[in-house]
Amino acid sequence: MSAVTSDAQSLMIDGRRVWLVMAQVQYTDIPRALWRARIRAARQAGFNCIGTTVPWHLHEPVRGHFQFKNELDLARFIQLISEEGLFCVLRAGPYAGVEFEGGGLPAWLNGLPGMKLREANRPFLDAVARWYGSFMDQIRPLQTATERETRGAGGPVVLVQVEHQWRCHHPAQAATYLGELIRFLREDGCLVPLIEANNCWQDVEGAFSTWQGGENLAANMRQFRTVQQMPPAQQFPLLISELTVPASATTGSAGRRNAGAMLEAVAQALAVGAQFCLVGHNAPATAWPARVKPLLMFASQFGQLLAHLHADHGHVALLPASGNGSDGADHPLSIVHQHGTQGDVVFLLRSERDKADHADVLMPDGQSLRVPLGEDRATWLAFNVNLAGVATLTYSNLRPLAFVDRRLLVLSGPAGAAGVVCIDDASIDVTVPTGNLPAVLKLDGLTLAVLNEAQAQATIATNGSVVIGVSAIDEQDQPVAASGFKFATLLAADGTTKKYATQGAAQGKRAGRGKAGQSKSSPRLAAWTTASAAALVDGSSTDYREVEPSTSLDALDPSAAAGWYRLSLKAKTTGKLLAPHWADRVSVFSRGKLLARLGEAGTLVREPFAMQAGGDVTLLATVADRIR
């Protein structure tokens, strides 16, 4: 059978090391029609793994009635991840986090006798056991680890998280409650490693610990590794299951600061050998800050280098200065060095006040290497890197970005900077280009491409090539222009280049400007009106359509939080309105006026209501469990 194992350095799939560069993409927040686009956007931004939460309250809004179709088709979402060539990490709950209504716990739990949430309480555990069973029915064949009889038919799921932020130092409850959750998942066929996200408040046997946060990661993750010393059979790599930092797609000062904070956090995590899940985006690829993309690309493309770094060889380093000034670290530059069997990685982390354009690094053989720093606060270098047996990158003062098709090595640096690249102990002097075209050199069995920072931020690595000057490649495989680029350049692994026209060529600084600096080509808001609900209330709307009697709102749209019904009654009808099948609340309107509201949240509507009306009666059904 296929197996997912781990040690202190990385996960291993059938013995091959993998390095997770994960983005949180929440399928329940995105229309199904956009799932693939969001997954592809994450891949193009440099990620190789998708993390997502499976919210219990949406999949079981009514006790015993599970929903996994249409907008809640979890299996289809995971299949799309697999088709895009990415890994997947799932958070199974039962608690999902404060961003979900009720923390993701179904409202009907509160009506069960003797219920105590999130502890070793039999009514709660019984409900969770049924939830986990239904969840595993969806993902069992989609795990990377598979039983022998399904070998070769596995999917992208490599980890499953149990609970979420169970920060209660209660060893007895941890052993009974968390221990029971782990047992449920294992008995239901979960074969991949299980993780928890409790930030050391409570460990539990059978699940590996992960960290959550976004500040002072270099120090916090080193401390986390120290307190998590485990026997070899129980070791797990450093994983930040939620790396949360401010994020913005804007181009103003706030957007630049947020992009810088994200870059700093990711750099600190990688500098100390931590994998991560970056949260905060469900947006298209253009919304991932461009400044962060080169570092994400490096982490994915050079995953084998990072996965082979020695976990127990942390060198002394100056504490990196934090953007918020915490811990008092105010020195201009820190250097963090990691050594491994596939090569070394060095991170240079700058403070906000450091305005130097270069740093002189002393290498192990006594030579000095002048490293151009550019505009960003993080610079990364690689030494003695095994390039898939083709060559060795002995050193360079430029940042490694990608190694494509075992032939194309891509590096980047500030425009106009003097670069040096040493391949197999032979040094080559290069100048970082200042225009929109890369500098390409053909070496013996290897193609070297050098990009400037603007090009690196507008580059996407594909199978066998890289595309420069784009913010995305759409679902029709057409390049979408990045700001400041009028065309895209496809650089093949053999060193040949080809220009392509792009969609929506960005105007950048060349664009004409209207009032307040607005681009003349920017869309403008024309005359607009608000949509009135009056036609829905009085029944005159043409949006109503006939449905079969007793058709539920759930059957019409499982993801809907509310919906309208229109009943046509005979003239002068007098009687009682009974609604035994509607969940939550129903508002009754006649002749455009509200007559009554029936039902309370979490209960069935059973109250009889006497009325006298003719013509159309309209009803607004609201499903509170689905309102996030």
XYZ file of C-alpha atoms in Angstrom:
628
model
C 0.000 0.000 0.000
C 1.044 3.633 -0.472
C 2.143 5.225 2.781
C 2.509 8.751 4.130
C 5.165 8.891 6.846
C 7.191 11.650 8.463
C 10.284 12.570 10.409
C 11.497 15.870 11.838
C 12.402 17.138 8.348
C 9.384 16.500 6.143
C 6.534 14.259 5.099
C 7.417 11.286 2.936
C 5.181 9.558 0.389
C 6.439 6.056 -0.266
C 9.809 7.225 1.051
C 10.074 10.317 -1.192
C 10.240 13.608 0.687
C 7.643 16.300 -0.024
C 7.577 19.927 1.063
C 4.183 21.563 1.526
C 3.635 25.162 0.425
C -0.032 25.493 1.268
C -2.770 28.066 0.572
C -6.121 28.092 2.358
C -8.900 27.942 -0.264
C -12.320 27.611 1.386
C -14.665 25.825 -1.015
C -17.813 26.772 0.927
C -17.049 30.467 0.371
C -16.650 30.137 -3.401
C -19.259 29.311 -6.058
C -18.645 25.832 -7.441
C -18.168 27.282 -10.925
C -15.056 29.107 -9.648
C -13.452 26.238 -7.720
C -11.002 25.261 -10.423
C -10.061 28.877 -11.105
C -9.245 29.480 -7.418
C -7.227 26.258 -7.157
C -5.344 27.100 -10.338
C -4.729 30.625 -9.051
C -3.070 29.194 -5.951
C -0.883 26.900 -8.060
C 0.176 29.779 -10.295
C 1.010 31.863 -7.225
C 3.559 29.203 -6.272
C 1.647 26.896 -3.920
C 1.697 23.092 -4.202
C -0.988 22.270 -1.631
C -4.532 23.416 -0.795
C -5.847 23.519 2.767
C -9.578 23.708 3.411
C -11.998 23.376 6.326
C -14.961 20.991 6.106
C -17.683 22.792 8.128
C -20.008 20.333 9.843
C -22.954 22.739 10.179
C -23.208 23.207 6.411
C -22.984 19.507 5.589
C -25.491 18.403 8.262
C -27.884 21.369 8.667
C -30.620 19.031 9.895
C -29.770 16.133 12.166
C -29.167 12.972 10.147
C -29.474 14.707 6.763
C -26.025 15.084 5.190
C -25.410 17.328 2.190
C -22.464 16.671 -0.146
C -23.870 17.722 -3.509
C -23.774 20.786 -5.744
C -22.089 23.684 -3.893
C -21.123 21.328 -1.054
C -19.569 18.590 -3.219
C -16.413 18.081 -1.185
C -15.246 15.086 -3.222
C -15.427 17.085 -6.452
C -13.439 19.939 -4.911
C -10.698 17.507 -3.888
C -10.718 15.898 -7.338
C -10.113 19.324 -8.893
C -7.145 19.793 -6.561
C -5.774 16.478 -7.799
C -6.350 17.410 -11.443
C -4.316 20.587 -10.902
C -1.457 18.492 -9.503
C -1.620 19.739 -5.900
C -1.752 18.110 -2.476
C -4.656 18.648 -0.054
C -4.963 19.047 3.725
C -8.427 18.850 5.319
C -9.716 20.214 8.632
C -12.462 17.853 9.752
C -13.604 19.644 12.912
C -15.964 19.141 14.660
C -15.151 22.724 15.675
C -14.107 24.747 12.613
C -13.192 28.211 13.929
C -14.718 31.561 14.759
C -15.153 32.522 11.115
C -17.954 29.959 10.803
C -21.429 30.354 12.275
C -21.415 28.660 15.663
C -17.836 27.616 15.080
C -19.098 25.155 12.482
C -21.127 23.190 15.043
C -24.731 22.533 13.910
C -27.341 24.520 15.838
C -29.449 21.404 16.414
C -26.800 20.031 18.782
C -28.032 22.448 21.445
C -31.436 20.792 21.475
C -30.150 17.323 22.345
C -30.645 16.222 25.977
C -27.492 16.260 28.093
C -25.406 17.933 25.401
C -21.990 19.377 26.291
C -20.051 20.649 23.309
C -16.397 19.850 22.551
C -15.774 17.456 25.399
C -16.056 13.771 26.248
C -19.831 13.898 26.390
C -21.689 10.884 25.006
C -24.413 12.794 23.059
C -21.750 14.997 21.466
C -19.377 12.124 20.701
C -22.202 10.097 19.143
C -23.075 13.029 16.857
C -19.417 13.540 15.923
C -19.002 9.837 15.191
C -21.826 10.036 12.632
C -20.342 13.221 11.158
C -16.872 11.706 10.826
C -18.328 8.605 9.204
C -20.105 10.690 6.585
C -17.005 12.850 6.063
C -14.791 9.801 5.548
C -17.266 8.329 3.066
C -16.489 11.329 0.869
C -12.699 11.370 1.156
C -11.707 7.739 1.810
C -10.667 6.996 -1.814
C -9.073 10.450 -2.166
C -6.307 9.908 0.373
C -2.724 9.688 -0.810
C -2.284 6.687 1.488
C -4.349 3.830 0.046
C -5.044 0.222 0.835
C -3.356 -2.405 -1.307
C -6.477 -3.153 -3.330
C -6.812 0.503 -4.356
C -3.131 1.148 -5.066
C -2.733 3.679 -7.837
C -6.219 5.088 -7.291
C -5.325 7.370 -4.383
C -5.863 11.093 -4.288
C -4.188 14.271 -3.035
C -5.189 14.225 0.670
C -1.989 13.954 2.729
C -3.097 15.222 6.169
C -6.327 15.546 8.173
C -6.671 17.929 11.117
C -8.609 16.867 14.228
C -10.547 19.621 16.051
C -9.311 23.223 15.937
C -7.716 25.434 18.587
C -8.682 23.162 21.484
C -6.655 25.296 23.888
C -7.599 23.755 27.192
C -4.897 22.319 29.441
C -6.934 19.341 30.598
C -5.038 16.050 30.148
C -8.023 13.896 31.113
C -10.328 15.551 28.559
C -7.591 15.459 25.948
C -7.152 11.732 26.382
C -10.877 11.000 26.303
C -12.299 13.646 23.976
C -9.464 14.195 21.489
C -8.456 10.555 21.782
C -11.979 9.475 20.811
C -11.966 11.758 17.768
C -8.745 10.158 16.578
C -10.184 6.691 17.132
C -13.329 7.564 15.130
C -11.298 8.746 12.135
C -8.994 5.726 12.178
C -11.882 3.273 12.456
C -13.631 5.049 9.571
C -10.615 4.479 7.309
C -8.388 7.559 7.675
C -4.917 6.374 6.611
C -2.979 9.647 6.430
C -1.277 11.335 9.395
C -3.522 13.325 11.748
C -2.574 16.767 13.035
C -3.888 19.103 15.726
C -3.620 22.894 16.039
C -3.560 23.630 19.767
C -0.295 25.621 20.011
C 1.080 23.339 22.739
C -1.874 23.810 25.085
C -2.580 20.118 24.946
C -0.841 17.304 23.089
C -2.741 14.170 22.229
C -1.398 10.757 21.333
C -2.058 9.851 17.717
C -1.983 13.397 16.281
C 1.031 15.566 15.477
C 1.295 19.124 16.793
C 1.285 22.182 14.526
C 1.569 25.922 15.142
C -0.728 28.845 14.370
C 0.338 32.467 14.109
C 2.175 34.980 11.979
C 4.553 36.943 14.189
C 8.153 36.313 15.264
C 8.098 32.978 13.469
C 11.849 32.401 13.418
C 11.983 32.449 17.219
C 8.608 30.816 17.834
C 9.217 27.900 15.497
C 12.666 27.172 16.932
C 11.132 27.119 20.410
C 8.276 24.969 19.153
C 10.739 22.410 17.800
C 12.592 22.395 21.119
C 9.501 21.655 23.225
C 8.274 19.063 20.714
C 11.234 16.700 21.032
C 9.864 13.242 20.263
C 11.211 9.711 19.733
C 12.046 9.023 16.053
C 8.820 7.088 15.451
C 6.738 10.094 16.609
C 8.599 12.912 14.865
C 6.866 15.382 12.589
C 8.205 18.375 10.642
C 7.586 21.965 11.672
C 4.199 22.935 10.222
C 2.366 26.229 10.617
C -1.179 25.051 9.982
C -2.446 28.661 9.861
C 0.010 31.403 8.932
C -2.142 34.516 9.222
C -0.773 37.922 8.241
C -2.401 41.048 6.826
C -2.975 40.648 3.094
C -4.160 43.066 0.458
C -4.322 43.299 -3.307
C -4.254 47.087 -3.226
C -1.343 49.044 -4.634
C -1.394 51.798 -2.014
C 0.836 52.085 1.021
C -1.349 49.726 3.058
C -1.113 47.090 0.337
C 2.672 47.402 0.187
C 2.983 47.101 3.966
C 0.733 44.039 4.044
C 2.602 42.376 1.191
C 5.842 43.105 3.003
C 4.496 41.576 6.226
C 3.438 38.460 4.340
C 6.833 38.152 2.655
C 8.599 38.605 6.006
C 6.458 35.936 7.697
C 6.938 33.380 4.909
C 10.687 34.078 4.824
C 11.053 33.610 8.587
C 9.126 30.330 8.427
C 11.270 28.943 5.616
C 14.478 30.240 7.193
C 14.004 27.907 10.170
C 12.704 24.956 8.139
C 8.932 25.298 8.638
C 6.205 24.433 6.151
C 3.040 26.520 6.281
C -0.534 27.160 5.205
C -1.018 30.791 4.205
C -4.572 31.881 4.990
C -6.613 34.904 4.087
C -7.343 34.577 0.343
C -10.088 33.078 -1.786
C -9.371 35.544 -4.544
C -7.943 35.143 -8.057
C -4.204 34.840 -8.588
C -3.854 38.594 -9.084
C -4.851 39.136 -5.433
C -1.894 37.196 -4.066
C 0.698 39.911 -3.464
C 3.174 39.795 -6.344
C 6.073 40.469 -3.984
C 5.483 37.128 -2.252
C 5.171 34.971 -5.381
C 8.929 34.558 -6.074
C 9.513 33.186 -2.558
C 6.526 30.839 -2.845
C 7.820 29.646 -6.209
C 11.252 28.971 -4.719
C 9.722 26.983 -1.838
C 7.740 24.780 -4.230
C 10.365 24.419 -6.943
C 13.186 23.695 -4.501
C 11.109 21.553 -2.147
C 13.639 18.723 -2.178
C 16.358 21.108 -0.997
C 14.173 22.350 1.877
C 12.893 18.889 2.782
C 16.442 17.578 3.228
C 17.614 20.331 5.590
C 18.859 18.978 8.922
C 16.195 19.608 11.537
C 18.553 19.510 14.517
C 21.307 21.840 13.257
C 20.050 25.334 14.045
C 22.872 27.876 13.843
C 23.023 30.886 16.144
C 21.565 33.941 14.419
C 20.591 37.504 15.209
C 16.907 37.692 16.028
C 15.171 38.991 12.879
C 13.599 42.403 13.310
C 9.823 42.248 13.267
C 7.752 44.708 11.299
C 5.777 45.612 14.420
C 8.891 46.192 16.489
C 8.141 43.404 18.961
C 10.885 41.804 21.003
C 12.963 44.950 20.576
C 14.968 43.563 17.623
C 16.271 46.716 15.962
C 19.475 45.671 14.186
C 19.472 46.170 10.409
C 20.179 42.662 9.089
C 19.933 39.031 10.245
C 21.349 36.014 8.486
C 19.927 32.513 9.052
C 21.797 29.535 7.607
C 20.441 25.981 7.215
C 22.444 22.975 6.055
C 21.167 19.750 4.491
C 22.098 16.782 2.363
C 20.861 18.452 -0.845
C 22.531 21.807 -0.182
C 22.385 24.883 2.021
C 19.868 27.729 2.270
C 20.697 31.197 3.581
C 18.135 33.914 4.361
C 19.025 37.584 4.785
C 16.236 39.303 6.737
C 16.267 43.107 6.939
C 14.647 45.578 9.291
C 12.421 48.331 7.952
C 15.049 50.958 8.705
C 17.788 49.199 6.711
C 18.251 51.079 3.435
C 21.443 49.321 2.286
C 21.423 48.094 -1.308
C 23.795 45.178 -0.681
C 25.372 42.978 1.969
C 28.797 41.327 1.913
C 28.564 37.672 2.961
C 31.560 35.638 4.106
C 31.411 32.135 2.607
C 32.867 28.990 4.249
C 35.963 29.029 2.022
C 36.826 32.587 3.069
C 35.624 34.333 -0.069
C 33.289 37.301 0.226
C 30.102 37.466 -1.825
C 28.376 40.796 -2.450
C 24.614 40.164 -2.373
C 22.281 42.781 -3.938
C 19.300 43.233 -1.593
C 16.752 45.077 -3.703
C 13.566 46.578 -2.294
C 12.275 43.653 -0.239
C 13.116 42.736 3.345
C 13.923 39.103 2.534
C 16.661 37.713 0.300
C 17.413 34.019 -0.041
C 20.471 32.223 -1.405
C 21.311 28.586 -2.116
C 24.704 26.876 -1.956
C 25.931 23.476 -3.139
C 22.517 22.549 -4.503
C 22.211 19.278 -6.390
C 20.284 20.137 -9.559
C 18.710 16.713 -10.142
C 22.100 15.165 -10.883
C 22.613 17.425 -13.915
C 24.854 19.968 -12.216
C 25.577 21.611 -8.877
C 24.757 25.226 -8.094
C 27.896 25.906 -6.061
C 26.815 29.420 -5.121
C 25.215 32.588 -6.451
C 24.456 36.033 -5.122
C 21.070 35.909 -6.914
C 17.853 34.371 -5.626
C 16.894 30.932 -6.951
C 13.350 30.840 -8.345
C 12.828 27.611 -10.271
C 14.500 24.589 -11.781
C 12.346 23.394 -14.673
C 12.520 20.161 -16.653
C 15.980 19.306 -15.251
C 17.498 21.869 -17.661
C 16.332 25.404 -16.887
C 17.666 27.211 -13.794
C 15.944 30.546 -13.101
C 17.498 33.167 -10.786
C 16.529 36.758 -10.013
C 17.902 39.971 -8.542
C 17.477 43.751 -8.582
C 17.511 45.253 -12.072
C 21.002 46.239 -13.196
C 22.741 44.409 -10.335
C 26.030 42.591 -10.895
C 25.395 38.893 -10.465
C 27.698 35.943 -10.145
C 26.658 32.318 -10.652
C 28.973 29.414 -9.919
C 27.976 26.116 -11.587
C 30.124 23.058 -10.884
C 32.787 25.376 -9.392
C 32.952 27.494 -12.574
C 31.973 31.155 -12.049
C 29.960 33.220 -14.526
C 29.417 36.988 -14.289
C 25.967 38.179 -15.327
C 24.094 41.466 -15.254
C 20.467 41.410 -14.154
C 18.373 42.753 -17.071
C 16.593 46.100 -16.810
C 13.890 45.559 -19.432
C 11.088 43.030 -19.839
C 13.196 40.291 -21.431
C 15.233 37.781 -19.380
C 18.970 37.300 -19.734
C 19.499 33.739 -21.036
C 22.800 31.857 -21.074
C 23.267 28.342 -22.459
C 25.739 26.283 -20.509
C 26.859 22.678 -20.922
C 23.613 20.726 -20.472
C 21.969 23.589 -18.591
C 20.096 26.800 -19.449
C 20.487 29.729 -17.063
C 17.874 32.509 -17.035
C 18.259 35.674 -14.969
C 15.229 37.880 -14.210
C 14.868 41.215 -12.506
C 12.513 41.635 -9.534
C 9.602 42.928 -11.610
C 9.896 39.953 -13.964
C 10.169 37.496 -11.064
C 6.960 38.871 -9.553
C 5.209 38.350 -12.907
C 6.449 34.807 -13.623
C 4.579 31.499 -13.569
C 6.361 28.145 -13.779
C 4.686 25.509 -15.950
C 5.670 22.041 -17.096
C 8.796 22.489 -19.181
C 8.836 26.308 -19.266
C 8.267 29.567 -17.433
C 6.027 32.413 -18.596
C 7.194 35.954 -17.808
C 5.080 39.113 -17.766
C 1.784 37.597 -16.607
C -0.401 37.781 -13.528
C -2.230 34.562 -14.430
C -2.896 31.965 -17.121
C -6.627 31.554 -17.546
C -8.646 28.365 -17.983
C -8.193 28.621 -21.760
C -4.406 28.657 -21.187
C -4.224 32.277 -22.304
C -1.749 34.619 -20.527
C -3.190 37.567 -18.606
C -0.966 40.635 -18.593
C 0.814 41.754 -15.437
C 1.117 45.424 -14.619
C 3.827 47.072 -16.715
C 4.019 44.274 -19.322
C 2.570 44.588 -22.824
C 3.419 41.027 -23.822
C 4.274 37.670 -22.243
C 7.514 35.790 -22.823
C 7.539 32.012 -22.818
C 10.968 30.705 -21.890
C 11.370 27.015 -22.738
C 13.715 24.657 -20.924
C 16.047 24.610 -23.941
C 16.525 28.393 -23.686
C 14.349 29.434 -26.614
C 11.963 32.358 -26.048
C 8.708 33.338 -27.672
C 6.540 36.430 -27.248
C 2.777 36.183 -26.775
C 0.062 38.802 -26.813
C -1.742 39.002 -23.477
C -5.291 39.652 -22.410
C -6.046 43.032 -20.842
C -2.564 44.450 -21.394
C -1.845 46.429 -18.245
C -1.489 50.178 -18.623
C 0.964 50.598 -15.750
C 2.846 53.876 -15.640
C 2.406 54.418 -19.377
C -1.345 54.777 -19.101
C -2.958 58.152 -19.387
C -4.369 59.439 -16.141
C -7.685 61.050 -15.439
C -8.773 62.860 -12.304
C -7.211 61.802 -8.994
C -4.686 59.666 -10.858
C -7.304 57.245 -12.189
C -6.367 55.385 -15.360
C -8.418 56.502 -18.351
C -9.069 52.837 -19.131
C -10.432 52.092 -15.656
C -14.094 51.040 -15.524
C -16.479 53.751 -14.365
C -19.698 53.373 -12.410
C -22.689 54.305 -14.571
C -26.227 55.039 -13.372
C -27.540 52.322 -11.075
C -30.558 51.446 -8.964
C -31.216 49.185 -6.010
C -33.165 45.942 -6.440
C -36.474 46.031 -4.609
C -38.013 43.028 -2.867
C -41.522 44.430 -3.351
C -42.261 42.195 -6.358
C -41.196 39.151 -4.384
C -43.315 40.150 -1.389
C -46.526 40.789 -3.331
C -45.987 37.792 -5.630
C -45.779 39.743 -8.892
C -42.119 38.873 -9.601
C -41.476 36.921 -12.789
C -38.695 35.004 -11.027
C -41.158 32.596 -9.433
C -41.451 29.197 -11.144
C -43.558 26.128 -10.553
C -42.168 23.344 -8.363
C -43.581 20.043 -7.221
C -45.661 20.128 -4.017
C -43.596 19.744 -0.827
C -40.336 20.596 -2.632
C -37.960 21.871 0.022
C -35.639 24.829 -0.267
C -32.786 22.403 0.318
C -33.805 20.401 -2.759
C -33.924 23.564 -4.867
C -30.551 24.886 -3.717
C -28.620 23.104 -0.921
C -26.386 26.130 -0.418
C -29.192 28.714 -0.173
C -29.662 30.578 3.105
C -33.122 31.901 2.160
C -35.772 31.504 -0.506
C -39.240 32.709 -1.535
C -42.380 30.647 -2.134
C -45.678 31.827 -3.650
C -48.966 30.062 -2.909
C -52.062 30.843 -4.989
C -55.222 30.556 -2.857
C -58.843 30.632 -3.846
C -60.748 33.830 -3.120
C -62.025 34.312 0.448
C -60.144 31.273 1.737
C -60.309 30.860 5.503
C -58.250 28.218 7.304
C -55.067 27.362 9.132
C -51.563 27.394 7.688
C -49.420 24.461 8.846
C -45.741 24.199 7.967
C -44.403 20.971 9.485
C -41.507 20.560 7.015
C -39.945 24.005 7.019
C -36.836 24.413 9.166
C -36.038 27.560 11.109
C -38.300 30.516 10.308
C -41.025 31.336 7.759
C -42.339 34.871 7.217
C -45.876 35.024 5.765
C -46.941 37.913 3.497
C -50.373 38.614 1.990
C -51.127 41.484 -0.382
C -47.653 42.896 0.267
C -48.021 43.021 4.049
C -46.341 40.888 6.706
C -48.896 38.724 8.508
C -46.718 36.622 10.795
C -43.360 35.005 11.443
C -43.552 31.320 12.281
C -40.922 29.257 14.023
C -37.721 29.899 15.892
C -34.173 29.214 14.774
C -33.220 25.579 15.197
C -36.804 24.280 15.504
C -39.429 23.028 13.073
C -42.400 25.258 12.302
C -45.455 23.541 13.741
C -47.659 26.418 14.986
C -51.095 26.643 13.310
C -51.909 30.121 12.055
C -55.437 31.292 11.272
C -55.726 33.563 8.246
C -58.229 34.945 5.779
C -56.849 35.803 2.382
C -57.380 35.499 -1.322
C -54.999 35.495 -4.288
C -51.280 35.056 -3.695
C -49.641 34.413 -0.346
C -45.835 34.627 -0.291
C -43.495 33.037 2.231
C -39.854 33.821 2.979
C -38.062 30.724 4.330
C -34.739 31.391 6.057
C -32.284 28.614 6.913
C -30.239 30.100 9.747
C -27.744 27.236 9.863
C -26.447 28.296 6.457
C -25.931 31.974 7.207
C -22.239 32.539 7.928
